[in-house]
Each structure stands twice: as C-alpha cells, then as structure tokens.
mmCIF file of C-alpha atoms in Angstrom:
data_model
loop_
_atom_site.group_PDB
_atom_site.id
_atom_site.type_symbol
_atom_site.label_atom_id
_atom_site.label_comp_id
_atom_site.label_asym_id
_atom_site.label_seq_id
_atom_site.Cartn_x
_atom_site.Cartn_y
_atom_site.Cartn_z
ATOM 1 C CA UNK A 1 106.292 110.996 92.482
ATOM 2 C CA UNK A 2 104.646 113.232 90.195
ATOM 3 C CA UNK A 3 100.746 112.714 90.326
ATOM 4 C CA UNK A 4 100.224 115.036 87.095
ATOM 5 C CA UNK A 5 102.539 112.590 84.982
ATOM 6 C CA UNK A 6 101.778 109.817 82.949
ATOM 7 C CA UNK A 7 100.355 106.579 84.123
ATOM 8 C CA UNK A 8 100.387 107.859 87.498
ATOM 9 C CA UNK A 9 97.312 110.297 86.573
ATOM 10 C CA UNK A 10 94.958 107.212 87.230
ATOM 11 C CA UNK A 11 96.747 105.402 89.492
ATOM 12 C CA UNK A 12 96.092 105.451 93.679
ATOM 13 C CA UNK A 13 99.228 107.110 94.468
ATOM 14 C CA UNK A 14 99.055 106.450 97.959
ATOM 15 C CA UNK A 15 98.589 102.763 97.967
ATOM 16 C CA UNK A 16 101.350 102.509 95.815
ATOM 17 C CA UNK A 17 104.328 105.115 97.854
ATOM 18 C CA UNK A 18 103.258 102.261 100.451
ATOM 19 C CA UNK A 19 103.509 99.114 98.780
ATOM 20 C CA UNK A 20 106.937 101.303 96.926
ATOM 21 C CA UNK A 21 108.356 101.875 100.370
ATOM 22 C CA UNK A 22 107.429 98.277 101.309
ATOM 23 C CA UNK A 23 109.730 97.063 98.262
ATOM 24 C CA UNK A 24 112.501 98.702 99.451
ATOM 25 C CA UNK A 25 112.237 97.551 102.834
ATOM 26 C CA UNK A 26 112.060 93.656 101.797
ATOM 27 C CA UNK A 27 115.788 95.291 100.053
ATOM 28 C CA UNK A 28 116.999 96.734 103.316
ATOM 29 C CA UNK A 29 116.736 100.317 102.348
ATOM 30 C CA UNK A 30 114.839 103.028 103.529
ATOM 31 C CA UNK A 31 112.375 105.132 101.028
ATOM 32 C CA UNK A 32 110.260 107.771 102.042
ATOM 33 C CA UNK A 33 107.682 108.340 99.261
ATOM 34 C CA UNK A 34 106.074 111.707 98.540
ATOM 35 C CA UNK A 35 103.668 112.453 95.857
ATOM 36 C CA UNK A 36 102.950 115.556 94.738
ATOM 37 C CA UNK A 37 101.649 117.824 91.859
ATOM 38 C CA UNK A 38 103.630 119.080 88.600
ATOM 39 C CA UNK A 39 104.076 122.778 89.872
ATOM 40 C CA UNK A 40 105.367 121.169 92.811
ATOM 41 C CA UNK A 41 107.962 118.819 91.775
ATOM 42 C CA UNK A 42 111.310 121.014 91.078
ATOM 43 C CA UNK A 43 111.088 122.397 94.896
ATOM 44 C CA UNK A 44 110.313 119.153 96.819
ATOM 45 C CA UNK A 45 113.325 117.432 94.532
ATOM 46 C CA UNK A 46 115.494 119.933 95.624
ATOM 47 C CA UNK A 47 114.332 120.088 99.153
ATOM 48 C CA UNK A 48 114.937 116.400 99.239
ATOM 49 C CA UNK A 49 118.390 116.480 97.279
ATOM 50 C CA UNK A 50 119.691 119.109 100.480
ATOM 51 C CA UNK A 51 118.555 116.692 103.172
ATOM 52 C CA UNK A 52 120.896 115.014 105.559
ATOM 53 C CA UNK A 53 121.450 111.228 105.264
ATOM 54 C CA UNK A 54 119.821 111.003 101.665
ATOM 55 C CA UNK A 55 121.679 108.936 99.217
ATOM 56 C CA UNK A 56 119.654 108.768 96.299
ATOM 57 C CA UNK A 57 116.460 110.387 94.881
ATOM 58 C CA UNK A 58 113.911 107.916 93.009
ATOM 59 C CA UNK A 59 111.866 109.962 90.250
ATOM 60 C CA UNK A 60 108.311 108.944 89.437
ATOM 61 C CA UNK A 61 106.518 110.475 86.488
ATOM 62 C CA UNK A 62 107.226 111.463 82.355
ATOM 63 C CA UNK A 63 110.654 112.173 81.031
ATOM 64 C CA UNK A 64 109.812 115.985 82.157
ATOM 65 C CA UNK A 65 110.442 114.557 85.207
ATOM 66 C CA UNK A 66 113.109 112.425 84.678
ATOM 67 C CA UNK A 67 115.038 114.924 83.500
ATOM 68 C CA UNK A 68 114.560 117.290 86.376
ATOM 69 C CA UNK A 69 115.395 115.160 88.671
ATOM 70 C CA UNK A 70 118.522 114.200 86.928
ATOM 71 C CA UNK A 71 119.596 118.006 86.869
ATOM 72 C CA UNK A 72 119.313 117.953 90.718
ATOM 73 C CA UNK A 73 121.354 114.908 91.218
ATOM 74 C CA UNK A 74 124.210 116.230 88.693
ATOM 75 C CA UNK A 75 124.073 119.265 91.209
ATOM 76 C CA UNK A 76 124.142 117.425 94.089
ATOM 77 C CA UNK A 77 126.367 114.639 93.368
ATOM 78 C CA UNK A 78 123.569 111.582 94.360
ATOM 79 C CA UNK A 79 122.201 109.117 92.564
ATOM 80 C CA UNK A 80 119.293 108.931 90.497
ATOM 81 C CA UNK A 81 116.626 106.213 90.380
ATOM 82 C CA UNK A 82 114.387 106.406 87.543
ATOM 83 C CA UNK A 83 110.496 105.362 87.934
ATOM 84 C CA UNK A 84 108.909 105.084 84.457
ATOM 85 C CA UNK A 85 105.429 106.352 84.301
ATOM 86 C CA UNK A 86 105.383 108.367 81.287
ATOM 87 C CA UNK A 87 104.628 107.784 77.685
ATOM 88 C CA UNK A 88 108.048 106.862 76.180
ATOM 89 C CA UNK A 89 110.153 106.491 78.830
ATOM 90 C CA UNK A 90 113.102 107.376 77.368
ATOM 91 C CA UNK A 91 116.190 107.576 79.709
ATOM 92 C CA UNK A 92 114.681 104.989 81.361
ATOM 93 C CA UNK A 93 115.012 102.812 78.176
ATOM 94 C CA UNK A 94 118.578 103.992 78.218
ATOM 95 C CA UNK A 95 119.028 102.030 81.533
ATOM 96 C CA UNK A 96 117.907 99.551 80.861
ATOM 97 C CA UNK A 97 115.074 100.205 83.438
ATOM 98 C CA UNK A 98 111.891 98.105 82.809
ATOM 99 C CA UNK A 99 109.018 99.716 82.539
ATOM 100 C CA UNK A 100 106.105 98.091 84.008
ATOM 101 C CA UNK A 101 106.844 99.984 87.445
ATOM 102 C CA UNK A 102 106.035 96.975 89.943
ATOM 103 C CA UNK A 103 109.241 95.568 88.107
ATOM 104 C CA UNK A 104 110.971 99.029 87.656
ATOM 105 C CA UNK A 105 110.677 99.296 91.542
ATOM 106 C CA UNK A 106 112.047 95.338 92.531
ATOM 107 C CA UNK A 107 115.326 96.147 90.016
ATOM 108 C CA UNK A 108 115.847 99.664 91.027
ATOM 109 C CA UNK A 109 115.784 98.025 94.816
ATOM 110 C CA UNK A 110 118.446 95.742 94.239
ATOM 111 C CA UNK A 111 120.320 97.570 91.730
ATOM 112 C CA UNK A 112 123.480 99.310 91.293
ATOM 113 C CA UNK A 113 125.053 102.395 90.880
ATOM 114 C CA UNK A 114 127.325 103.478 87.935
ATOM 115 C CA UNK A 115 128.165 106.549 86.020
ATOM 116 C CA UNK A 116 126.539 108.155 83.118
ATOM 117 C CA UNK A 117 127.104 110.962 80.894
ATOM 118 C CA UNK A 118 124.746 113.995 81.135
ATOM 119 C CA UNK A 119 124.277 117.219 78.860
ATOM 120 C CA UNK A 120 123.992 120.527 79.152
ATOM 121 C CA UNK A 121 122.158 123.369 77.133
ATOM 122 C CA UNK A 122 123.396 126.517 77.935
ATOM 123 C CA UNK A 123 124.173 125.067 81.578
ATOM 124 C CA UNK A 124 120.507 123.646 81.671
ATOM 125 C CA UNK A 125 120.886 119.824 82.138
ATOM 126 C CA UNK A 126 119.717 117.218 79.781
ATOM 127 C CA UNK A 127 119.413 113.492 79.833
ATOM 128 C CA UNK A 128 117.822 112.735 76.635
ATOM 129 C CA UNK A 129 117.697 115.820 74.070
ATOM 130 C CA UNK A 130 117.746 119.126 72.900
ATOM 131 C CA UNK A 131 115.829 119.910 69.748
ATOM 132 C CA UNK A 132 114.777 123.095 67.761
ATOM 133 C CA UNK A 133 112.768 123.399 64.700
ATOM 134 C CA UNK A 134 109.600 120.591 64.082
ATOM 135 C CA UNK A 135 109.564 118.516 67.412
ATOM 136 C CA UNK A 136 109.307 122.563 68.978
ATOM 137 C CA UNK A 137 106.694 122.822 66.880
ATOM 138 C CA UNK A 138 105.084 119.530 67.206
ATOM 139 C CA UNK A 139 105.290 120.003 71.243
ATOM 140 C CA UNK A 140 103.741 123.272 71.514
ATOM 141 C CA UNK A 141 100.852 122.041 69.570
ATOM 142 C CA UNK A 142 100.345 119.166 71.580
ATOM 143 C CA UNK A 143 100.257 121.191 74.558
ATOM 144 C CA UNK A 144 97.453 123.264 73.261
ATOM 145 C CA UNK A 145 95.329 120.028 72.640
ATOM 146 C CA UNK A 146 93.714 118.344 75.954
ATOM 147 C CA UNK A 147 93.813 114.364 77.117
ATOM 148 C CA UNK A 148 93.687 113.002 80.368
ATOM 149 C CA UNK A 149 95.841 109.855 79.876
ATOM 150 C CA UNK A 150 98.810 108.524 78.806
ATOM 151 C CA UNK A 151 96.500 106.751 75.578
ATOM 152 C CA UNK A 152 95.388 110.502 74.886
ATOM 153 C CA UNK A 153 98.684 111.872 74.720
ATOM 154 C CA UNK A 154 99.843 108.958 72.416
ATOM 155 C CA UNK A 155 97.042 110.391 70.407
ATOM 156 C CA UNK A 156 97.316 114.210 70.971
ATOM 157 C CA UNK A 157 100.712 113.715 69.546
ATOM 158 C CA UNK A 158 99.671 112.250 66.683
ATOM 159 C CA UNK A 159 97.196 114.739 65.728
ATOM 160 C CA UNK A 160 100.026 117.273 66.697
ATOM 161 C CA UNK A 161 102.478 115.363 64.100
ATOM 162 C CA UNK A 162 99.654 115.945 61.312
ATOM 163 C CA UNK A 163 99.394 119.343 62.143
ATOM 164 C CA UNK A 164 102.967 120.501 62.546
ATOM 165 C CA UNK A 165 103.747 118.274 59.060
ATOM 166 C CA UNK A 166 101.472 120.813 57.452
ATOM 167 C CA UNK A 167 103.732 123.304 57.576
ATOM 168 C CA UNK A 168 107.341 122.439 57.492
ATOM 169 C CA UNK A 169 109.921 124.756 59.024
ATOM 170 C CA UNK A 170 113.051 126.307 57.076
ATOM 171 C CA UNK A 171 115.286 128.005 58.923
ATOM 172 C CA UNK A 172 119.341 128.613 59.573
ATOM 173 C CA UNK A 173 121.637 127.686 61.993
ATOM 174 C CA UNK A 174 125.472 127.855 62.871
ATOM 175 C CA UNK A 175 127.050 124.887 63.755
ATOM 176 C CA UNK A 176 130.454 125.850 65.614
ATOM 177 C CA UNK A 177 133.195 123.018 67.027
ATOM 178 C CA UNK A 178 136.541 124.080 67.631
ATOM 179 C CA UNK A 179 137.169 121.714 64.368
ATOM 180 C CA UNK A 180 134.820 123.425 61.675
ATOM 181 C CA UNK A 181 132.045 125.500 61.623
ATOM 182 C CA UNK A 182 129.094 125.879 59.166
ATOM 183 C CA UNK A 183 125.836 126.940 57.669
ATOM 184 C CA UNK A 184 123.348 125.004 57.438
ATOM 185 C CA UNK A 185 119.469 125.393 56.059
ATOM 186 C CA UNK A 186 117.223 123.050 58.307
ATOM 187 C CA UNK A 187 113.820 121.962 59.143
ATOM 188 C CA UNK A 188 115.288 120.247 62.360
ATOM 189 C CA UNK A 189 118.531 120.244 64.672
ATOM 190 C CA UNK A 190 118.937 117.625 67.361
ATOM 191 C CA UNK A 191 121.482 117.396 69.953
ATOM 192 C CA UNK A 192 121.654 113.589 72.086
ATOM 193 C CA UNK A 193 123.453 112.871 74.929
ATOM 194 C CA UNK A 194 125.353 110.142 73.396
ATOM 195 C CA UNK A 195 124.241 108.440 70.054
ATOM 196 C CA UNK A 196 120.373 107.569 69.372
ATOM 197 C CA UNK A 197 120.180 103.943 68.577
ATOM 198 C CA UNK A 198 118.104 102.169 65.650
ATOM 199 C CA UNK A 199 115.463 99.849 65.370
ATOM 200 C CA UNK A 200 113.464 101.551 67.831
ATOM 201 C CA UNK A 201 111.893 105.028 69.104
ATOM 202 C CA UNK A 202 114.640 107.229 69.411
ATOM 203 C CA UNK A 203 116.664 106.299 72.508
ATOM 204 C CA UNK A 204 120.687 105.913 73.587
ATOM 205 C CA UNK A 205 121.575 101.982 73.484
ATOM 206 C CA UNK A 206 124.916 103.500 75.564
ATOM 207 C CA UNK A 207 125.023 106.561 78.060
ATOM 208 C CA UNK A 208 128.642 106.131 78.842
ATOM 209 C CA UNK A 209 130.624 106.789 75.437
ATOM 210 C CA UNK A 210 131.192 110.736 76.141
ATOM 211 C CA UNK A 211 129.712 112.275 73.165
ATOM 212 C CA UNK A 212 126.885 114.210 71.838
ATOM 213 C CA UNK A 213 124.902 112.759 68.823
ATOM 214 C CA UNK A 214 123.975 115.656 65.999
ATOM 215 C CA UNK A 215 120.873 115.427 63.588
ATOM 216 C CA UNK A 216 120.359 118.022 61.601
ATOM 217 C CA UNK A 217 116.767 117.277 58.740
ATOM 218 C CA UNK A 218 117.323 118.772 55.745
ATOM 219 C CA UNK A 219 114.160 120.715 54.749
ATOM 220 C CA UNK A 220 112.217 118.937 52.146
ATOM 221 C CA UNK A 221 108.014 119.084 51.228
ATOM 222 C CA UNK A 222 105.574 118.023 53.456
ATOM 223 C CA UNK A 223 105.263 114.703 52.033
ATOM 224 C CA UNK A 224 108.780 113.630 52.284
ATOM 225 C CA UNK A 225 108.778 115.142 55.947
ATOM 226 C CA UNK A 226 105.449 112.899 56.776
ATOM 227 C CA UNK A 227 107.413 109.486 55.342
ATOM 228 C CA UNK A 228 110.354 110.679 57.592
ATOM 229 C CA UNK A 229 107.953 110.798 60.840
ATOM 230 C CA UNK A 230 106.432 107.487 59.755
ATOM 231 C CA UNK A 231 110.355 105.793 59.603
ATOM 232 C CA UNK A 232 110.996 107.519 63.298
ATOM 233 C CA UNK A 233 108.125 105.295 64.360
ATOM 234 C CA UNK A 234 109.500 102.030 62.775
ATOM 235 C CA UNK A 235 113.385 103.161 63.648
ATOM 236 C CA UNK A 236 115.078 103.367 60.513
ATOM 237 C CA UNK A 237 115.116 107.495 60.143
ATOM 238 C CA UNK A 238 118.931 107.109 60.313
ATOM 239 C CA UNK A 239 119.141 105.727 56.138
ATOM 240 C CA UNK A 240 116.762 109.333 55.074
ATOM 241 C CA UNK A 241 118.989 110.752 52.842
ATOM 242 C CA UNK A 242 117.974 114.495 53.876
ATOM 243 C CA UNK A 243 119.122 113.134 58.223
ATOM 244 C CA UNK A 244 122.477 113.606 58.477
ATOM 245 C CA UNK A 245 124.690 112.556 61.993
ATOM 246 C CA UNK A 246 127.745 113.728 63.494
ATOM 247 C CA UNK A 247 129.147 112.973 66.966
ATOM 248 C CA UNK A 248 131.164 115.663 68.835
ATOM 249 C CA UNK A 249 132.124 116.302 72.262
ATOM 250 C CA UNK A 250 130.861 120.078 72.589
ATOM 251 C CA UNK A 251 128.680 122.179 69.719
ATOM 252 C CA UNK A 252 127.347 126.090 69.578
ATOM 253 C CA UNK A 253 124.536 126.731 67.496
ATOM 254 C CA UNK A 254 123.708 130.503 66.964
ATOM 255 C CA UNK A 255 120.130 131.025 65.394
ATOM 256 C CA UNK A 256 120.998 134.292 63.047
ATOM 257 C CA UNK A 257 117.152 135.027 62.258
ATOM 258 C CA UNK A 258 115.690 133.761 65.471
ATOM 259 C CA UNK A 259 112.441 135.128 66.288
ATOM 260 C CA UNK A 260 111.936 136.587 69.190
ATOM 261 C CA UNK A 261 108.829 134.230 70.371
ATOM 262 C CA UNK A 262 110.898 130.913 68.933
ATOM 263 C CA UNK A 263 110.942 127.563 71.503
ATOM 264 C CA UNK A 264 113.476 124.904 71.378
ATOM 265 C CA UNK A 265 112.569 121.294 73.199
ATOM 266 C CA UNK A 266 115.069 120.006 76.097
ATOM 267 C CA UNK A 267 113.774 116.609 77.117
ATOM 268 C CA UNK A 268 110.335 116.932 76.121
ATOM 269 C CA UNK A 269 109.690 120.503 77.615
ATOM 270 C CA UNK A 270 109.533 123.698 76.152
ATOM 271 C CA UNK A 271 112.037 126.442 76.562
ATOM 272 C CA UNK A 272 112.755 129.639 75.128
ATOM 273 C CA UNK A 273 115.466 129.682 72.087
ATOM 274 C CA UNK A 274 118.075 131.573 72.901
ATOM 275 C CA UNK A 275 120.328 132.959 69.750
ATOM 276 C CA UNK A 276 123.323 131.189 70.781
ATOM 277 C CA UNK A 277 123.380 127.610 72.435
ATOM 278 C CA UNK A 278 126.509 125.898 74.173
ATOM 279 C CA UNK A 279 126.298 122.096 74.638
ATOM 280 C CA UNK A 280 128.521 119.929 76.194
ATOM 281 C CA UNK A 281 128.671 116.396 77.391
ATOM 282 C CA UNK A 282 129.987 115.516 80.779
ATOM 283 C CA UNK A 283 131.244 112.330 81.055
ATOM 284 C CA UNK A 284 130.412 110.230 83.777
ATOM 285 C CA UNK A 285 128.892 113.366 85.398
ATOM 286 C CA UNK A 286 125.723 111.528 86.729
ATOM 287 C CA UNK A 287 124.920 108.526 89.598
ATOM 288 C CA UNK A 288 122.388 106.158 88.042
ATOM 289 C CA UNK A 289 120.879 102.947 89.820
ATOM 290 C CA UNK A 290 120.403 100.401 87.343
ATOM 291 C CA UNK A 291 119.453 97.129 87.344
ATOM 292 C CA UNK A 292 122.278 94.612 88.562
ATOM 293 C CA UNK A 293 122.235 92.707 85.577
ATOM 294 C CA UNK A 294 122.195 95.852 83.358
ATOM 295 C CA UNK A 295 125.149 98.387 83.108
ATOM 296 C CA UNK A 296 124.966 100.696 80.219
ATOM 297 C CA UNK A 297 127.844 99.512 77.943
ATOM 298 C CA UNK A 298 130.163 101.836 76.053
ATOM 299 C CA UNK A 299 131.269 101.203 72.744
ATOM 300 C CA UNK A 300 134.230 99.675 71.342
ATOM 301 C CA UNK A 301 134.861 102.354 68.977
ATOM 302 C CA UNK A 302 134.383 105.390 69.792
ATOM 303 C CA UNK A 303 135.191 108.184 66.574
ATOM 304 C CA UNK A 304 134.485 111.355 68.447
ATOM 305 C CA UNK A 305 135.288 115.153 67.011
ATOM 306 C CA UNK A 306 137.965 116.527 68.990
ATOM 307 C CA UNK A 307 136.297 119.457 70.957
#
C-alpha cells in the first residue's frame, strides 16, 4: 500500500492493513499488508512478486501504482488485485472494482480471477495509456504545482489544464501498422489498451477485446482545444470533429523533430520520449481479481486492423 498515494495520504494506514488483513481472513485467505512510501513501492512489489507461496499481489494507491504493480504481475505470471485510492481510478473502473475501498476490499476478497489484456510501450507495461503531446504537458505542470490531497490534485490539475491550454502543442508523428503508415500534424496522440468508452472520464468499458484504441487531436486554437477538455469531462470528446479513432493490434510512432528534453505520459507518469515507440497489446496477458459478479465483457464485434 502506497502511503504517498491518493486517499491513503490521510488515512491511518496501519489500522486499516489490519482491519484489510482481517477482511480477508473472514474470506479464508491469507494477506500480509505492508505499507510503504512512493520511492519504495517498485522494490517491495517485486520483492513480494519473487516470494514463495504468493498467489496474488493486492495494490493500494493512484493509477501510478496500479500500473506498476500490474507490470510485475505480467512478469511474474500472478494475479493482480487492484485497491483504489487514487484520484480517478482508472483500471480499477475498468474492473469493475468499486471504489470506496471498505467495498473494494469485501469484492476483491471474494472475487475471481480472469484474464485481461495489457500493453506495452517500448516493452514498458501499461494498463491504461500512453500519451504524448498536451496530457505530457498538462502532467508535468501539475507536478510542479503542490497539494496535499486527493481534492488538491483534482484542483492542481485543473489549474494545470488552464495553463497547458494556453499554449497548444503542434507537432508530427509517424503512425506505422503493417497495413498503412502516415503523417500526421497533432496536438495529441493516445494509445489505450483496448477502446476508451463514452459517457464518462476516459476509461475501457472492456479489457478483454485484444486491441489498442488510437486518438490522435488534430491541432486547432486554444479555444477550440479548451471546449475539447470541457467535453472529456462530460464524456462526449469522441463526436470533436478534430479526435479521430482507430483500433489496431500493434502501432510505431517515430517523433521526426523530437526534442531532446520531450516527455510522453504512460499511465499517469512521466517518461522520457523516445523517437521511435513500439506498442503492442497482449491479449489475455494479465491475472486480474474482479468482483464475482463482474467479468470484464468483450465485445461482440470486434473490427480490429490486422497487425
């Protein structure tokens, strides 16, 4: 559980790993909580992933977290139990995890496990997305701007959004498939793991249907970009006329004038942007406990770009 993330920043952390351990019990399983700080999270996941006996890892904290942990289960080949204490939650929302975490912790305690598709960036797992242009530049202004709580991230990101809208990004990109490839002026490029949904904050309605979703925003003035961040909030981005969407089942993007100091986002962390960028979908390639009256449902249909 990570104590830096989320909700769990003013939460007793030790009172609940017991009463967290006690659900589990009343479930017949045995959890051994430990909490520890952001810097400290990637080593004690793996040290716990590599011990004997452990079937499945149960990550507490922010979709930062989330997604490291799911990168460590993909490695390891256990399942993943997802705690939501961040701010949006995301994968969790893809599970159909609840997210008031006395209820997360009941359903993940008598849940299941099924398979779920995972991404990769370069070989750098994803759950949720990779994204290079605004929300890079949205992030790493949010990051410079201090809050102590999940209410004054909400609003650091806001402030962020004004900021970032400011000063919209134009830049190129290579889109290669073994199908087509193309060049393409943008002010954003987003890679899913599977197909964001609508009606709601950006999430996956379906984990299991094997394909990456592709956004690519057209660049257009700062107004039109603001009314495009105010439809993201409501959920109807998808009918912008500048927002186009693709699925495939593996893209490269190559950044021809990428500067040297340019970020991308991978699940709501900043990484370097590397000039060329391989992502694939693995299908079924992580363990996910889920509630037992929730299984991520694949589509009917499915029309996926041959890759």
């Amino acid at each position: 559980m990570n104590k830096d993330g989320g909700t769990f920043r003013t939460t007793e952390m030790e009172a609940f790993a017991r009463g967290a351990e006690a659900v589990f019990a009343e479930s017949g399983h045995a959890l051994e909580c430990r909490v520890v700080a952001g810097d400290e999270l990637e080593a004690e996941l793996e040290r716990a992933a590599r011990e004997p006996g452990v079937e499945a890892l149960l990550a507490g904290g922010g979709d930062g977290t989330i997604s490291a942990a799911a990168g460590i289960c993909f490695m390891h080949g256990i399942a993943l139990g997802v705690l939501p204490a961040g701010t949006m939650n995301l994968f969790a929302r893809s599970l159909g995890v609840p997210l008031q975490l006395d209820a997360a912790l009941a359903a993940i305690a008598g849940g299941d496990v099924v398979q779920v598709d995972i991404a990769t960036a370069n070989g750098r797992p994803f759950v949720h997305q990779y994204s290079v242009g605004m929300h890079s530049r949205l992030v790493r202004i949010r990051n410079g701007l201090t809050y102590r709580s999940r209410w004054g991230k909400m609003l650091a990101s806001l402030r962020a959004v004004a900021l970032a809208l400011s000063r919209p990004l134009k830049f190129e990109v290579e889109m290669t498939t073994r199908q087509s490839r193309e060049r393409r002026k943008a002010t954003a490029v987003a890679v899913s793991n599977n197909v964001l949904g609508e009606g709601h904050v950006p999430y996956a309605e379906a984990v299991d249907r094997g394909v990456l979703g592709v956004y690519v925003v057209k660049p257009m003035p700062s107004a039109e970009l603001a009314r495009l961040a105010l439809s993201l909030a409501f959920g109807n981005w998808k009918a912008h006329p500048l927002v186009s969407e693709k699925e495939v089942a593996q893209l490269t993007l190559s950044f021809p004038r990428r500067k040297a100091s340019a970020q991308a986002v991978l699940d709501g962390e900043l990484i370097p942007l590397e000039q060329r960028v391989d992502l694939r979908i693995h299908a079924g390639g992580l363990k996910v406990i889920v509630p037992t009256t929730e299984r991520p449902e694949a589509s009917k249909s499915a029309s996926v770009e041959s890759a």
